Amino acid sequence: MEQQVKYEEAMRQLEEIVEKIENNELDIDQLTSQLKKAKELITLCKDKLVKTDEELKKILEE
């Protein structure tokens, strides 16, 4: 997963995957690949949130 993906784009992609799963739009092979992609997107979002939180704490301590 590219680290270049913005948080908002990653969230949009996650929402699309969830919608497809909820609407039973994926076959078993697609489901597996989409779940892997979702896991990568979740990790990317989590990392961005943690990094932002750390930066904000650092700014507020100054």
XYZ file of N, CA and C in Angstrom:
186
model
N 0.853 -1.182 0.000
C 0.000 0.000 0.000
C 0.889 1.231 0.000
N 0.606 2.142 -0.898
C 1.400 3.355 -0.992
C 1.175 4.240 0.222
N 2.251 4.788 0.738
C 2.126 5.736 1.838
C 1.664 7.091 1.319
N 1.583 7.259 -0.005
C 1.173 8.509 -0.619
C -0.330 8.739 -0.499
N -1.093 7.694 -0.205
C -2.547 7.803 -0.126
C -2.915 8.693 1.050
N -3.764 9.671 0.780
C -4.210 10.561 1.846
C -5.229 9.844 2.716
N -5.327 10.302 3.944
C -6.239 9.707 4.916
C -7.666 9.664 4.378
N -8.117 10.773 3.816
C -9.479 10.865 3.319
C -9.733 9.855 2.197
N -8.760 9.677 1.321
C -8.885 8.710 0.225
C -8.917 7.287 0.771
N -8.082 7.006 1.744
C -8.070 5.677 2.350
C -9.413 5.380 3.006
N -9.973 6.358 3.694
C -11.278 6.170 4.326
C -12.369 5.948 3.273
N -12.299 6.675 2.173
C -13.274 6.508 1.096
C -13.205 5.091 0.531
N -11.981 4.603 0.325
C -11.800 3.248 -0.189
C -12.338 2.211 0.801
N -12.078 2.436 2.082
C -12.604 1.525 3.104
C -14.131 1.499 3.095
N -14.730 2.664 2.977
C -16.189 2.743 2.932
C -16.746 1.987 1.724
N -16.068 2.081 0.589
C -16.502 1.360 -0.611
C -16.426 -0.155 -0.392
N -15.350 -0.604 0.226
C -15.190 -2.040 0.494
C -16.286 -2.527 1.428
N -16.550 -1.774 2.487
C -17.595 -2.156 3.444
C -18.956 -2.225 2.745
N -19.231 -1.241 1.909
C -20.511 -1.221 1.197
C -20.663 -2.451 0.299
N -19.594 -2.807 -0.406
C -19.638 -3.985 -1.276
C -19.859 -5.256 -0.461
N -19.207 -5.351 0.690
C -19.381 -6.532 1.542
C -20.817 -6.592 2.052
N -21.325 -5.471 2.528
C -22.691 -5.438 3.059
C -23.739 -5.770 1.998
N -23.462 -5.418 0.742
C -24.408 -5.661 -0.350
C -24.150 -6.981 -1.080
N -23.255 -7.802 -0.518
C -22.918 -9.103 -1.118
C -22.512 -8.979 -2.583
N -21.709 -7.968 -2.887
C -21.270 -7.716 -4.253
C -19.949 -8.418 -4.597
N -19.349 -9.089 -3.643
C -18.035 -9.694 -3.860
C -18.137 -11.212 -3.822
N -17.442 -11.853 -4.786
C -17.341 -13.307 -4.693
C -16.207 -13.639 -3.726
N -15.998 -14.892 -3.470
C -15.034 -15.303 -2.434
C -13.610 -14.832 -2.741
N -13.223 -14.857 -4.029
C -11.880 -14.406 -4.387
C -11.744 -12.897 -4.204
N -12.763 -12.169 -4.598
C -12.732 -10.722 -4.423
C -12.772 -10.362 -2.944
N -13.527 -11.105 -2.189
C -13.638 -10.839 -0.755
C -12.272 -10.928 -0.084
N -11.536 -11.967 -0.413
C -10.200 -12.144 0.165
C -9.288 -10.979 -0.186
N -9.245 -10.604 -1.459
C -8.353 -9.513 -1.864
C -8.804 -8.174 -1.279
N -10.111 -7.956 -1.199
C -10.617 -6.706 -0.652
C -10.376 -6.614 0.859
N -10.456 -7.743 1.549
C -10.156 -7.737 2.984
C -8.686 -7.440 3.234
N -7.810 -7.969 2.379
C -6.379 -7.663 2.505
C -6.144 -6.173 2.281
N -6.796 -5.629 1.256
C -6.661 -4.199 0.968
C -7.197 -3.376 2.134
N -8.338 -3.792 2.687
C -8.923 -3.076 3.824
C -7.970 -3.075 5.007
N -7.327 -4.200 5.253
C -6.372 -4.286 6.366
C -5.235 -3.286 6.161
N -4.718 -3.199 4.935
C -3.647 -2.251 4.637
C -4.123 -0.811 4.824
N -5.346 -0.531 4.377
C -5.891 0.816 4.512
C -6.101 1.183 5.978
N -6.572 0.240 6.769
C -6.773 0.485 8.201
C -5.441 0.780 8.877
N -4.415 0.018 8.531
C -3.082 0.246 9.092
C -2.573 1.629 8.708
N -2.762 1.994 7.446
C -2.329 3.306 6.972
C -3.042 4.414 7.745
N -4.362 4.298 7.900
C -5.131 5.315 8.625
C -4.690 5.396 10.084
N -4.515 4.246 10.704
C -4.092 4.216 12.108
C -2.734 4.897 12.266
N -1.796 4.579 11.375
C -0.466 5.185 11.439
C -0.540 6.705 11.290
N -1.368 7.156 10.347
C -1.507 8.602 10.145
C -2.110 9.274 11.374
N -3.092 8.634 11.988
C -3.716 9.204 13.185
C -2.733 9.258 14.350
N -1.966 8.205 14.544
C -0.975 8.174 15.624
C 0.079 9.255 15.396
N 0.557 9.362 14.158
C 1.574 10.365 13.850
C 1.031 11.770 14.087
N -0.191 12.021 13.660
C -0.791 13.337 13.857
C -0.962 13.632 15.336
N -1.410 12.636 16.102
C -1.582 12.810 17.543
C -0.257 13.157 18.204
N 0.800 12.456 17.829
C 2.121 12.734 18.401
C 2.585 14.138 18.053
N 2.353 14.557 16.804
C 2.758 15.897 16.390
C 1.976 16.960 17.154
N 0.690 16.747 17.342
C -0.130 17.699 18.085
C 0.322 17.805 19.537
N 0.613 16.672 20.151
C 1.097 16.700 21.535
C 2.400 17.459 21.636
N 3.266 17.256 20.665
C 4.566 17.937 20.661
C 4.365 19.449 20.531
N 3.454 19.847 19.651
C 3.180 21.274 19.452
C 2.610 21.888 20.714
N 1.688 21.183 21.359
C 1.038 21.715 22.549
C 1.987 21.793 23.745
N 3.029 20.984 23.749
C 3.994 21.015 24.854
C 4.958 22.183 24.733
N 5.062 22.754 23.559
C 6.025 23.871 23.352
C 5.553 25.140 23.985
